[in-house]
CSV table of C-alpha atoms in Angstrom, one decimal:
chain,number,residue,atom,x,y,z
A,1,UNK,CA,116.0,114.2,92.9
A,2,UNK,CA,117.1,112.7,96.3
A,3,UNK,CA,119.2,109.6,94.3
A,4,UNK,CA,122.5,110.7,94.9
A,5,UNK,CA,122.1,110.7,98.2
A,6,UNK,CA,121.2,107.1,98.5
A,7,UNK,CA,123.9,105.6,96.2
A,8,UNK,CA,127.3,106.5,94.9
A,9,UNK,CA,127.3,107.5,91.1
A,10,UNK,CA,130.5,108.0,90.7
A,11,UNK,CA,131.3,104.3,91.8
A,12,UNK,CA,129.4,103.2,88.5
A,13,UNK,CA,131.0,103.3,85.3
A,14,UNK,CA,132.1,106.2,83.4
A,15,UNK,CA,129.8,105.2,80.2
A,16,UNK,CA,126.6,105.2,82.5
A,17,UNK,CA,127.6,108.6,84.6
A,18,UNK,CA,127.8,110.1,81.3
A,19,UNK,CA,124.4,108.6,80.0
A,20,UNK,CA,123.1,109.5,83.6
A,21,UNK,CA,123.8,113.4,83.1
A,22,UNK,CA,122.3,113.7,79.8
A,23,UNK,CA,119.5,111.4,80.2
A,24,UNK,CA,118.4,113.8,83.2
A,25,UNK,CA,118.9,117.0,81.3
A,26,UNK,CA,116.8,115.4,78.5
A,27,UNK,CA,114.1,114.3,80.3
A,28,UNK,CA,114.0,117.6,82.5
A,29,UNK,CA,114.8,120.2,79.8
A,30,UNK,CA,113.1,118.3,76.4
A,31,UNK,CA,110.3,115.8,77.5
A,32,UNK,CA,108.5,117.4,80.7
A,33,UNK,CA,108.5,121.0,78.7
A,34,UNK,CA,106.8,119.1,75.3
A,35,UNK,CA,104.0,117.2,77.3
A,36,UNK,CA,101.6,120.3,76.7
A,37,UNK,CA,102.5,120.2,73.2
A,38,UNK,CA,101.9,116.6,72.9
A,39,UNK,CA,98.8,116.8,73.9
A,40,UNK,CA,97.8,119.3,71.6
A,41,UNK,CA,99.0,117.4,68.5
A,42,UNK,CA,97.2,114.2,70.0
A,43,UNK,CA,94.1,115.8,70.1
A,44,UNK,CA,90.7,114.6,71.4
A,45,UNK,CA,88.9,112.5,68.3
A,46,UNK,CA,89.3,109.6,66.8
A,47,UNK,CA,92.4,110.5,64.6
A,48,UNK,CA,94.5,110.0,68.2
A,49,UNK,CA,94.7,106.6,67.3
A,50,UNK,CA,96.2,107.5,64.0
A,51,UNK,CA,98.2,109.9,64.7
A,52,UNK,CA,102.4,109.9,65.8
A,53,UNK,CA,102.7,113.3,67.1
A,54,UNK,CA,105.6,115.3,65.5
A,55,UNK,CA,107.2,116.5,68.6
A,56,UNK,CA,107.7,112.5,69.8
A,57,UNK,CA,109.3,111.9,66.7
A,58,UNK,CA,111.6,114.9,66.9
A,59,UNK,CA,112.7,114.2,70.6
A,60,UNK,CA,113.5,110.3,69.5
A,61,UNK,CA,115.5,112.2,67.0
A,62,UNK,CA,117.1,113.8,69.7
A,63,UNK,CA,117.3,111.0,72.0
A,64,UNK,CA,119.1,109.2,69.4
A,65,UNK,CA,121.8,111.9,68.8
A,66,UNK,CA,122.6,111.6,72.6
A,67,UNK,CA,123.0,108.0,72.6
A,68,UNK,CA,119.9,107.4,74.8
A,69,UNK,CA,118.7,105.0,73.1
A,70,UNK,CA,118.2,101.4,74.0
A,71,UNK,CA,119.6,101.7,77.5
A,72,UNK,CA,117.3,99.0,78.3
A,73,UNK,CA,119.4,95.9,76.6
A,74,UNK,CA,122.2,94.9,79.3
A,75,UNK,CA,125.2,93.5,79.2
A,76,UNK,CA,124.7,90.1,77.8
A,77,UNK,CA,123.1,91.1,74.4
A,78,UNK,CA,125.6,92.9,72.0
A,79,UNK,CA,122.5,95.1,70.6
A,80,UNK,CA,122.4,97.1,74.0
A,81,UNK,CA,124.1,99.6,75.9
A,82,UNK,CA,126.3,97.5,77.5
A,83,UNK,CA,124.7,98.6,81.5
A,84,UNK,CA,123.9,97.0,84.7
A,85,UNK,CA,120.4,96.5,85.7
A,86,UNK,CA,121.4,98.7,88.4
A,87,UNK,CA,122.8,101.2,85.6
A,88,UNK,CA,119.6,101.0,83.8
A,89,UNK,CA,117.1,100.7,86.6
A,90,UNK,CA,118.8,104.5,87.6
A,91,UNK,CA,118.4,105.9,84.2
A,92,UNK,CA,114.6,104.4,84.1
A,93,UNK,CA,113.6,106.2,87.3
A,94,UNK,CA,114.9,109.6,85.5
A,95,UNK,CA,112.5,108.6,82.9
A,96,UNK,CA,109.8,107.7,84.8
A,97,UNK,CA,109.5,111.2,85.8
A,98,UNK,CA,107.8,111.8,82.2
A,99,UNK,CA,106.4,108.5,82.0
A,100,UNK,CA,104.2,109.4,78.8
A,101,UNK,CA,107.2,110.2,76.2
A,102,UNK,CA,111.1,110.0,77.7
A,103,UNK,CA,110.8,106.5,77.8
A,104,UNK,CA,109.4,105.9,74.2
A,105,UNK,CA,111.5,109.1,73.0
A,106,UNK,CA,114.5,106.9,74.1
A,107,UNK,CA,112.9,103.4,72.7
A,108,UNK,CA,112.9,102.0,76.3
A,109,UNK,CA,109.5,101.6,76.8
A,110,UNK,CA,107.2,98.8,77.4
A,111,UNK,CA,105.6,96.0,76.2
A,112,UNK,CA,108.7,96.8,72.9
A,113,UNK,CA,111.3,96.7,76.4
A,114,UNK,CA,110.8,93.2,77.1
A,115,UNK,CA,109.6,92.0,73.5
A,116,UNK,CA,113.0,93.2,72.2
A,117,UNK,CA,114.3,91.4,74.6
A,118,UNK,CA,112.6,87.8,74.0
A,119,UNK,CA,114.1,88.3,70.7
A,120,UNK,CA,117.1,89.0,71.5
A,121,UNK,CA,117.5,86.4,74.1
A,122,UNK,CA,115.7,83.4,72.5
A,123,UNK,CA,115.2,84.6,69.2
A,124,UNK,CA,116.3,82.8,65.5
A,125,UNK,CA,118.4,85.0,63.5
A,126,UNK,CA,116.0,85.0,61.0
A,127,UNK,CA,113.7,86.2,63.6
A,128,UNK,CA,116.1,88.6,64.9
A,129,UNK,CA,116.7,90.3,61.4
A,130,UNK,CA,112.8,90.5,60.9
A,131,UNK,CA,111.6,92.1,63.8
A,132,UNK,CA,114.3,92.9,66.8
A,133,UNK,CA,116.1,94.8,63.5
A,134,UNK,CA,113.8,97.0,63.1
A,135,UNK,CA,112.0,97.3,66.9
A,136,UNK,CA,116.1,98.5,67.7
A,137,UNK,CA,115.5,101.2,65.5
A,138,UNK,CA,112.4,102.8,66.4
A,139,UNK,CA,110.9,101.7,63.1
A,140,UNK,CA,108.0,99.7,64.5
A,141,UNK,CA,106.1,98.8,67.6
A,142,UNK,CA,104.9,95.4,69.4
A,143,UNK,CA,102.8,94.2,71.6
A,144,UNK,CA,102.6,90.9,74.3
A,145,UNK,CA,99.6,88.8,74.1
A,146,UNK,CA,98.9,87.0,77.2
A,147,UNK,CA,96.2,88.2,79.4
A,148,UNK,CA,92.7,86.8,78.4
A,149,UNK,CA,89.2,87.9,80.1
A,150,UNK,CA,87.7,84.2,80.3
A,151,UNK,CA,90.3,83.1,82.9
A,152,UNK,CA,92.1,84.2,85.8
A,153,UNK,CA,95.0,85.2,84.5
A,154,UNK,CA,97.3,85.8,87.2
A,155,UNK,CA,98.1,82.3,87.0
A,156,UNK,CA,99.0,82.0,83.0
A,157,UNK,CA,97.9,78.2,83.3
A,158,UNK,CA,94.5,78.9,82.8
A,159,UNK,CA,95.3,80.3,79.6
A,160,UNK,CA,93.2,79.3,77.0
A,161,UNK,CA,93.9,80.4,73.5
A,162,UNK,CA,94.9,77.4,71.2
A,163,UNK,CA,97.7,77.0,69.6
A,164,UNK,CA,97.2,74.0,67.2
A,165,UNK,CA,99.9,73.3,64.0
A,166,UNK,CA,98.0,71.9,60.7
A,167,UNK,CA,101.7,71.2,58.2
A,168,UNK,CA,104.0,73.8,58.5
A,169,UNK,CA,101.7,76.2,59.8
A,170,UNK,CA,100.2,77.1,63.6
A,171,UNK,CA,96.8,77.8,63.4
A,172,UNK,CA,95.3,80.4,66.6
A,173,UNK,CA,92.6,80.4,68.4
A,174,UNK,CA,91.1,82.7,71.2
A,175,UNK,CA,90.3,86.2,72.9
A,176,UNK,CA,93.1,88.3,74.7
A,177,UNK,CA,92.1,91.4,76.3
A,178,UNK,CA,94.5,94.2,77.7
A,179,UNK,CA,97.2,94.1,75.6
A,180,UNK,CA,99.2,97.2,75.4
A,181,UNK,CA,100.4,99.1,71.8
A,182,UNK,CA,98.0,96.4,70.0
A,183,UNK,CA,96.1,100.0,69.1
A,184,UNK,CA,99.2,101.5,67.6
A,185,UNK,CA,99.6,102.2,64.2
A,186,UNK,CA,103.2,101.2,64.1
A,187,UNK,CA,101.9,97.9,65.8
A,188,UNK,CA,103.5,95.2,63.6
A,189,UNK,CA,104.0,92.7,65.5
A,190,UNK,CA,102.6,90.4,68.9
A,191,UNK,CA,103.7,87.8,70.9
A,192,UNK,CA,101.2,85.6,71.6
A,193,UNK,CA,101.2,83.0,74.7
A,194,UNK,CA,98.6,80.1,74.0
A,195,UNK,CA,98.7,76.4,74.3
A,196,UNK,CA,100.1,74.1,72.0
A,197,UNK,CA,99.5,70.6,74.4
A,198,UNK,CA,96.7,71.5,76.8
A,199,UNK,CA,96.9,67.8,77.7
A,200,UNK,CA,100.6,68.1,79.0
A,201,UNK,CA,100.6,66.8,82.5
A,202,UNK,CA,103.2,69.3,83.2
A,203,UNK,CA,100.8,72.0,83.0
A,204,UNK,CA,104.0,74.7,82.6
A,205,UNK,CA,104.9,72.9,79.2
A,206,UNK,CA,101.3,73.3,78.0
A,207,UNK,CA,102.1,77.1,77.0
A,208,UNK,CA,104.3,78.1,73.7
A,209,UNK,CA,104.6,81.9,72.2
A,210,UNK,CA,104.7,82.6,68.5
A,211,UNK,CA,105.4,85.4,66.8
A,212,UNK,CA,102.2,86.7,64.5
A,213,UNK,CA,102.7,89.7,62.6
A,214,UNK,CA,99.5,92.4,63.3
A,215,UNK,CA,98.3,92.3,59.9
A,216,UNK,CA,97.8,88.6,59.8
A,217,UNK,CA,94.2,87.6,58.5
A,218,UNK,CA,91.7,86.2,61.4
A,219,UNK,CA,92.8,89.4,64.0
A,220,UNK,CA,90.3,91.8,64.9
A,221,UNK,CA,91.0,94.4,67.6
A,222,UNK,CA,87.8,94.9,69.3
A,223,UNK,CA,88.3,97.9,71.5
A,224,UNK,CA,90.9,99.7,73.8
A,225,UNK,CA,90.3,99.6,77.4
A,226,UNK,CA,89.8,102.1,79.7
A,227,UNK,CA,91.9,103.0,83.0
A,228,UNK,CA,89.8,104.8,85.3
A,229,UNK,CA,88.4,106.9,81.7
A,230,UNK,CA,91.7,106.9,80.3
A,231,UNK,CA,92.3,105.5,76.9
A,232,UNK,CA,96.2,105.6,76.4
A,233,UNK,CA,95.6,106.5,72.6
A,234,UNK,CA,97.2,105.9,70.1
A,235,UNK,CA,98.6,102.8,72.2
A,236,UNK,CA,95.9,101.5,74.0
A,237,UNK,CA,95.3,98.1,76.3
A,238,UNK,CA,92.8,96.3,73.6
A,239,UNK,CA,91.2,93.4,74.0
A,240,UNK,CA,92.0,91.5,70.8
A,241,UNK,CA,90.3,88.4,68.9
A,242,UNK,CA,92.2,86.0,67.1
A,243,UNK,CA,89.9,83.5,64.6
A,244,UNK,CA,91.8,81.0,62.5
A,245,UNK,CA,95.3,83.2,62.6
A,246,UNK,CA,97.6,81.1,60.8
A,247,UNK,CA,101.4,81.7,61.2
A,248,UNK,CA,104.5,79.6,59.9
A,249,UNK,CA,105.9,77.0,62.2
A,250,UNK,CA,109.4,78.9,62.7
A,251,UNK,CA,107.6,81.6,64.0
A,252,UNK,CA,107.8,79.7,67.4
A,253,UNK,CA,109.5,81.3,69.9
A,254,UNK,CA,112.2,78.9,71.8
A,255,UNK,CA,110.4,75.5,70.7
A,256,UNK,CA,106.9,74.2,72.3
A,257,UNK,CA,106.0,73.9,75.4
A,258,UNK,CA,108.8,76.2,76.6
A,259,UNK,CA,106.3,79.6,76.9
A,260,UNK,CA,106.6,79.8,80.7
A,261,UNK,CA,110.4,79.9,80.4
A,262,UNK,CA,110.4,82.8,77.7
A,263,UNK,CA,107.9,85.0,79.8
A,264,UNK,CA,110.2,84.1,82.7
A,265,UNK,CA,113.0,85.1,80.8
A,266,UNK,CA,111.0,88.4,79.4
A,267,UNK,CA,109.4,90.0,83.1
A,268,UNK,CA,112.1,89.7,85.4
A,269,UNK,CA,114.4,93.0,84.6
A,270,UNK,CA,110.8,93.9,83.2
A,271,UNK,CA,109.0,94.4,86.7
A,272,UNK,CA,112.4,96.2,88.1
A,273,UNK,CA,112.1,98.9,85.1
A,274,UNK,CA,108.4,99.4,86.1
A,275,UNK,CA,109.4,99.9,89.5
A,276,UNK,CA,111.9,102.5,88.6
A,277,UNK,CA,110.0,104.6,86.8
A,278,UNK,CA,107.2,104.3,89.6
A,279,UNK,CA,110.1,106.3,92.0
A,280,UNK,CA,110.7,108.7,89.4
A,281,UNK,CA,106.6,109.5,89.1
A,282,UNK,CA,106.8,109.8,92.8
A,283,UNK,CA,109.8,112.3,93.0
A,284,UNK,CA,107.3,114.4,90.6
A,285,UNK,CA,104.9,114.1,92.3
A,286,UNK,CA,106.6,115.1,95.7
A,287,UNK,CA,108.1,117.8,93.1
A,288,UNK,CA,104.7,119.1,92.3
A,289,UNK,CA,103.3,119.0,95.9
A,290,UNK,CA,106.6,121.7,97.1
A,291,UNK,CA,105.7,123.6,94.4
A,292,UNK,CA,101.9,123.9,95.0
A,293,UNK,CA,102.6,123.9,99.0
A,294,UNK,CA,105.0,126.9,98.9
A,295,UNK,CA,102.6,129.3,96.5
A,296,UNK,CA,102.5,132.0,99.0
A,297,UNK,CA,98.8,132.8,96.6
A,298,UNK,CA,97.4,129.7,97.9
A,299,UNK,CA,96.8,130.3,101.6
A,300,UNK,CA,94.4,129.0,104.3
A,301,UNK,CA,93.6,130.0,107.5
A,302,UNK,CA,95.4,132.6,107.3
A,303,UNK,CA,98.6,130.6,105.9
A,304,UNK,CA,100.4,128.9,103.3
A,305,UNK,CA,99.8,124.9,102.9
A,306,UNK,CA,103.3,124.4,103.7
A,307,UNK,CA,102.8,126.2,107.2
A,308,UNK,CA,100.2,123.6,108.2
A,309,UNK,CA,101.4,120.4,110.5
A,310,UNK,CA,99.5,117.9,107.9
A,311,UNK,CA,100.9,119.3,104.7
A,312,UNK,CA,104.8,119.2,106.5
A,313,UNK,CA,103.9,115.4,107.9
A,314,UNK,CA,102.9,114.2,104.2
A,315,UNK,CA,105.8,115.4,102.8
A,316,UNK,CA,107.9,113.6,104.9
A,317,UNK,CA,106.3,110.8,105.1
A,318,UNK,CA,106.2,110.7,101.2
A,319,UNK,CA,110.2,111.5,101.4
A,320,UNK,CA,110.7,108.5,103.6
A,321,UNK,CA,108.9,106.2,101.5
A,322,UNK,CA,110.3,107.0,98.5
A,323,UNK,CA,113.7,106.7,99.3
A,324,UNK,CA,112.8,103.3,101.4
A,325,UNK,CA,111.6,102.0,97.9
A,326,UNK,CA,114.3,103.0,95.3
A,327,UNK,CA,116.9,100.8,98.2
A,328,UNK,CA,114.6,98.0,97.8
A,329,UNK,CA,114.4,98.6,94.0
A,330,UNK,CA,117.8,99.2,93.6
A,331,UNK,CA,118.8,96.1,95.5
A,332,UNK,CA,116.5,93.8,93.4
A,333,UNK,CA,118.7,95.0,90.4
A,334,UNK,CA,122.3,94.7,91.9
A,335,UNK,CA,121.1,90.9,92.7
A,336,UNK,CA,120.1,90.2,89.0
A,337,UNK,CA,123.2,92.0,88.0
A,338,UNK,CA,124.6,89.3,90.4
A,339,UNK,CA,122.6,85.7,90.3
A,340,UNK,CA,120.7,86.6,87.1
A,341,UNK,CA,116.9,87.4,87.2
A,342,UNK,CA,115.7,84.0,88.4
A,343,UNK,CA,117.5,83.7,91.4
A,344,UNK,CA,116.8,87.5,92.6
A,345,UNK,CA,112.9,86.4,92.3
A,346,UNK,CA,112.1,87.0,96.2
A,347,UNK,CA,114.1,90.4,95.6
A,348,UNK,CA,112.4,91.3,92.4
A,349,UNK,CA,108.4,90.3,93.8
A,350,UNK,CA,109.0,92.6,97.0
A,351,UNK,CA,110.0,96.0,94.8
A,352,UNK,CA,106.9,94.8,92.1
A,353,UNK,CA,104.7,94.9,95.8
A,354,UNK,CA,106.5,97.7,97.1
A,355,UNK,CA,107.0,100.4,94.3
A,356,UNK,CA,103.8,100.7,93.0
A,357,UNK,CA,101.6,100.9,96.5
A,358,UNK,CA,104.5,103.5,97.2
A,359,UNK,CA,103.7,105.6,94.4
A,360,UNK,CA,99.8,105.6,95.1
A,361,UNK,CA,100.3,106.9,98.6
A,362,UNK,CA,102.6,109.5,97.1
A,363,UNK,CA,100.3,110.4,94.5
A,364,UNK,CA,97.4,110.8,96.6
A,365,UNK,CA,99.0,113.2,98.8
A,366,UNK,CA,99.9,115.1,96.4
A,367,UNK,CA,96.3,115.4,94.6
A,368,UNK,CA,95.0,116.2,97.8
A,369,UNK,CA,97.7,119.2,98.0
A,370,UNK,CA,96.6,120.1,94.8
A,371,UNK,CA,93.1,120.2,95.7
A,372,UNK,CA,90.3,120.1,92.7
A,373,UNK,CA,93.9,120.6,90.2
A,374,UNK,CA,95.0,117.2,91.8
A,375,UNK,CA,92.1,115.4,89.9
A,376,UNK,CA,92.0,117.3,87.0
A,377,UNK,CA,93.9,117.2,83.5
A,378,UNK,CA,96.0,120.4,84.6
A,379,UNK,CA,98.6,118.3,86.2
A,380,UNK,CA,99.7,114.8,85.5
A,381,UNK,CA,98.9,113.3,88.7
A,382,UNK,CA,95.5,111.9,87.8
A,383,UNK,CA,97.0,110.0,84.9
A,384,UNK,CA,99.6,108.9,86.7
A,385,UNK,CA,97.5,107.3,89.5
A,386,UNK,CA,95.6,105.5,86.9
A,387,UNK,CA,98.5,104.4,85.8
A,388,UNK,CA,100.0,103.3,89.1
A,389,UNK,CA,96.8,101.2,90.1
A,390,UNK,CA,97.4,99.1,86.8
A,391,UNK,CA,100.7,98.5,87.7
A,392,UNK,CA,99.8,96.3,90.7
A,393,UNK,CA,98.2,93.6,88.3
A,394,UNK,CA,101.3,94.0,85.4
A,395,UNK,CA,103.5,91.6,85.4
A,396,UNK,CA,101.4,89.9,87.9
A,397,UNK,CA,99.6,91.2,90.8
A,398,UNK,CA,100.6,91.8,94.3
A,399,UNK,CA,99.1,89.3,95.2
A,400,UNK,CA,101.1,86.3,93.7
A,401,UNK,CA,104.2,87.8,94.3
A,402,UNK,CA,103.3,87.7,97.9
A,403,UNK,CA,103.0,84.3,98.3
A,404,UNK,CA,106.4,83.5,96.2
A,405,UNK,CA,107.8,85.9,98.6
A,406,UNK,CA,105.9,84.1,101.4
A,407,UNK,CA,107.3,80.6,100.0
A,408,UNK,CA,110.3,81.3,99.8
A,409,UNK,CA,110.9,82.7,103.6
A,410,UNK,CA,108.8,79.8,104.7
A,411,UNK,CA,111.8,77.6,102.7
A,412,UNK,CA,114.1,78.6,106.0
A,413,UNK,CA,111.7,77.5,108.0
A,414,UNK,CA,113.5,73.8,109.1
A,415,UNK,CA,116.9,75.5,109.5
A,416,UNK,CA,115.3,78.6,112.0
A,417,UNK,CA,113.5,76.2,114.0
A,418,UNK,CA,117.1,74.2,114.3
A,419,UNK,CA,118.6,76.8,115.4
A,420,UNK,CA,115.8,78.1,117.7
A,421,UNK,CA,115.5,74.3,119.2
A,422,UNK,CA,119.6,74.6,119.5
A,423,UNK,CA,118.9,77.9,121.2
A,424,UNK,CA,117.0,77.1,123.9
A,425,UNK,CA,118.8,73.8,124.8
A,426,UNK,CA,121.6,76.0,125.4
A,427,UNK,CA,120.0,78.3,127.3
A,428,UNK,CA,118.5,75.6,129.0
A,429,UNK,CA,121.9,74.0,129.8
A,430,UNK,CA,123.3,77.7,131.0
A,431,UNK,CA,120.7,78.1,133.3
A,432,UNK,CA,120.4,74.7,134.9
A,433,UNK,CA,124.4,75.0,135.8
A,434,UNK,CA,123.8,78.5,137.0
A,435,UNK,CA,121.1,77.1,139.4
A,436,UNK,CA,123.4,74.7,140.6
A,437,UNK,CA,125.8,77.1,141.4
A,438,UNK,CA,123.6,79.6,143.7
């Protein structure tokens, strides 16, 4: 791993050096080794979605032992680890490298990541004793229910699930699709984003999120989705109907209308763990194309693949983009360390474009390195590229953060053309009293 060379480790604190060094030997020397095994215990009926294989369980047991556990929760909630984002967002790319069970095995994976952290940012403490308790401790899983098939829902406006209160209760209405860890067993809990006031003229106080435990009468997971023929069992993306779900009124989250500012609240260091683990996929990936390029067994033409001008110019162009992407990554996490997550927006939508397109390239090189293997279930580069081509519609797709990035340039648009206008009239004034002078 090339991230020493790019920023000073040492500088950080001692706590996270020390979390850094055994989160790496963790990762390398207990999660990549137990993938196989995994695997095996997961099987290939329908019982995955039942079964919690043992050998996740015993490396959470492990993970917990070492302290890795919750690195996720910052500074400003006394439940975490007391990191940086840019603390974190280092350790995240060590587990992004075994992007199936280190981060889980350490209880800092997603959709729990951010849910954990709604609770503990806007939560009750009613609400935090019931459910960020127990989510702390590995005891149960969640799930975020936004997206919905009917709508576009890249702009969460469109949303349509109703949210209507009868007395003391909210009663829920509509279809969500594509919600992660709703197939879960340990699934006991969602968030739900619908709207309370669709007639709000403000249309970003139409939205409110309530908590609705998974058992709740009136929801019927329909099916998990598929990513390019994967099924991500026993956690799934399902799509999810909700008929008549009646909740208690303080299980709103924040107060009505106020939706938009949780999820604000929730995606922002989000999208930068995402991006982190994208660079660590991409470092194994890199790590798997050496290896396969160097086999002096495998050998065309008379040479190895690593003698051939192609194979040399992919690896280096995958080197260069890699390390351009964890500076832009790493960047985006100093400045929420710095202004908080809503005023590093521009930084935080250019690593969300950036890191996942990065890792695609990356990936594809390697496959083709790999030849037939590269597509195959012998390495883990197919399943990663499916799950690097969802990640440029999580969290929103590239496509809206590139016009908030695009927004937000064009913002210093008066004060460029000032100066440009102020330019020229100078230049204009120079050269006019130079003319006079020949």
């Amino acid at each position: 791993m090339a991230t020493q060379s790019l920023i000073d480790i040492t500088s950080l604190s001692p706590k996270f050096q020390d979390l850094y060094a055994k989160a790496k030997d963790f990762v390398e020397n207990e999660c990549i080794p137990a993938e196989k095994t995994y695997e095996l215990q997961m099987g290939q009926n329908e019982n995955r979605w039942k079964i919690i294989p043992p050998v996740l369980e015993e490396l959470k047991a492990k993970a917990r032992a070492l302290g890795l556990w919750n690195l996720f929760l910052g500074q400003d909630y006394p439940e975490g680890a007391g990191l940086t984002n840019l603390e974190y967002s280092l350790i995240a790319e060590v587990t992004g490298r075994c992007p199936k069970l280190a981060p889980e095995a350490m209880n800092c994976s997603a959709p729990d990541t951010g849910n954990m952290e709604v609770f503990a940012k806007y939560g009750t403490p009613a609400q935090k004793e019931k459910w960020l308790k127990p989510l702390l401790d590995g005891k149960i899983r969640s799930a975020f229910a936004m997206t919905e098939p009917r709508v576009a829902s890249s702009d969460a406006t469109n949303i349509e699930t109703n949210i209507r209160r009868v007395g003391n209760e909210y009663v829920i209405n509509g279809l969500k699709w594509w919600i992660s860890g709703a197939g879960d067993p340990r699934c006991a809990v969602y968030l739900l984003m619908g709207k309370t006031d669709a007639d709000n003229k403000d249309k970003h106080r139409q939205q409110s999120i309530v908590i609705v435990p998974a058992d709740t009468p009136g929801i019927t997971v329909v099916r998990p989705m598929k990513v390019f023929g994967f099924d991500d069992a026993p956690e799934g993306h399902c799509e999810i109907i909700f008929k008549d779900v009646r909740v208690p009124v303080e299980n709103i989250i924040l107060g009505e209308g106020r939706g938009f500012e949780v999820i604000q609240g929730r995606l922002g260091p989000g999208r930068i763990h995402h991006c982190m683990r994208c660079i660590g996929m991409a470092e194994r990936g890199l790590d798997l194309m050496l290896n396969r390029v160097t086999d002096p067994t495998r050998r065309t033409f008379g040479k190895t693949l690593a003698e051939h001008g192609t194979i040399v110019a992919d690896i280096a162009t995958s080197r260069i983009e890699i390390d351009q992407a964890r500076f832009l990554v790493l960047s985006a996490a100093r400045k929420i360390d710095q202004v908080k997550a809503k005023g590093a927006m521009k930084e935080i939508g250019m690593a969300k474009i950036v890191a996942p397109n990065m890792l695609l390239k990356v990936l594809d090189r390697s496959m083709q390195a790999h030849g037939a293997a590269g597509i195959s279930q012998d390495t883990p580069l197919a399943h990663f590229y499916a799950s690097a081509r969802t990640l440029r519609y999580a969290d929103g797709p590239d496509e809206v953060h590139r016009a908030q990035i695009g927004k937000v340039e064009l913002r210093r648009a008066a004060e460029v053309s000032a100066k440009i206008k102020e330019q020229k009239e100078k230049s204009d004034r120079l050269a006019a009293q130079s003319s006079s002078k020949l």
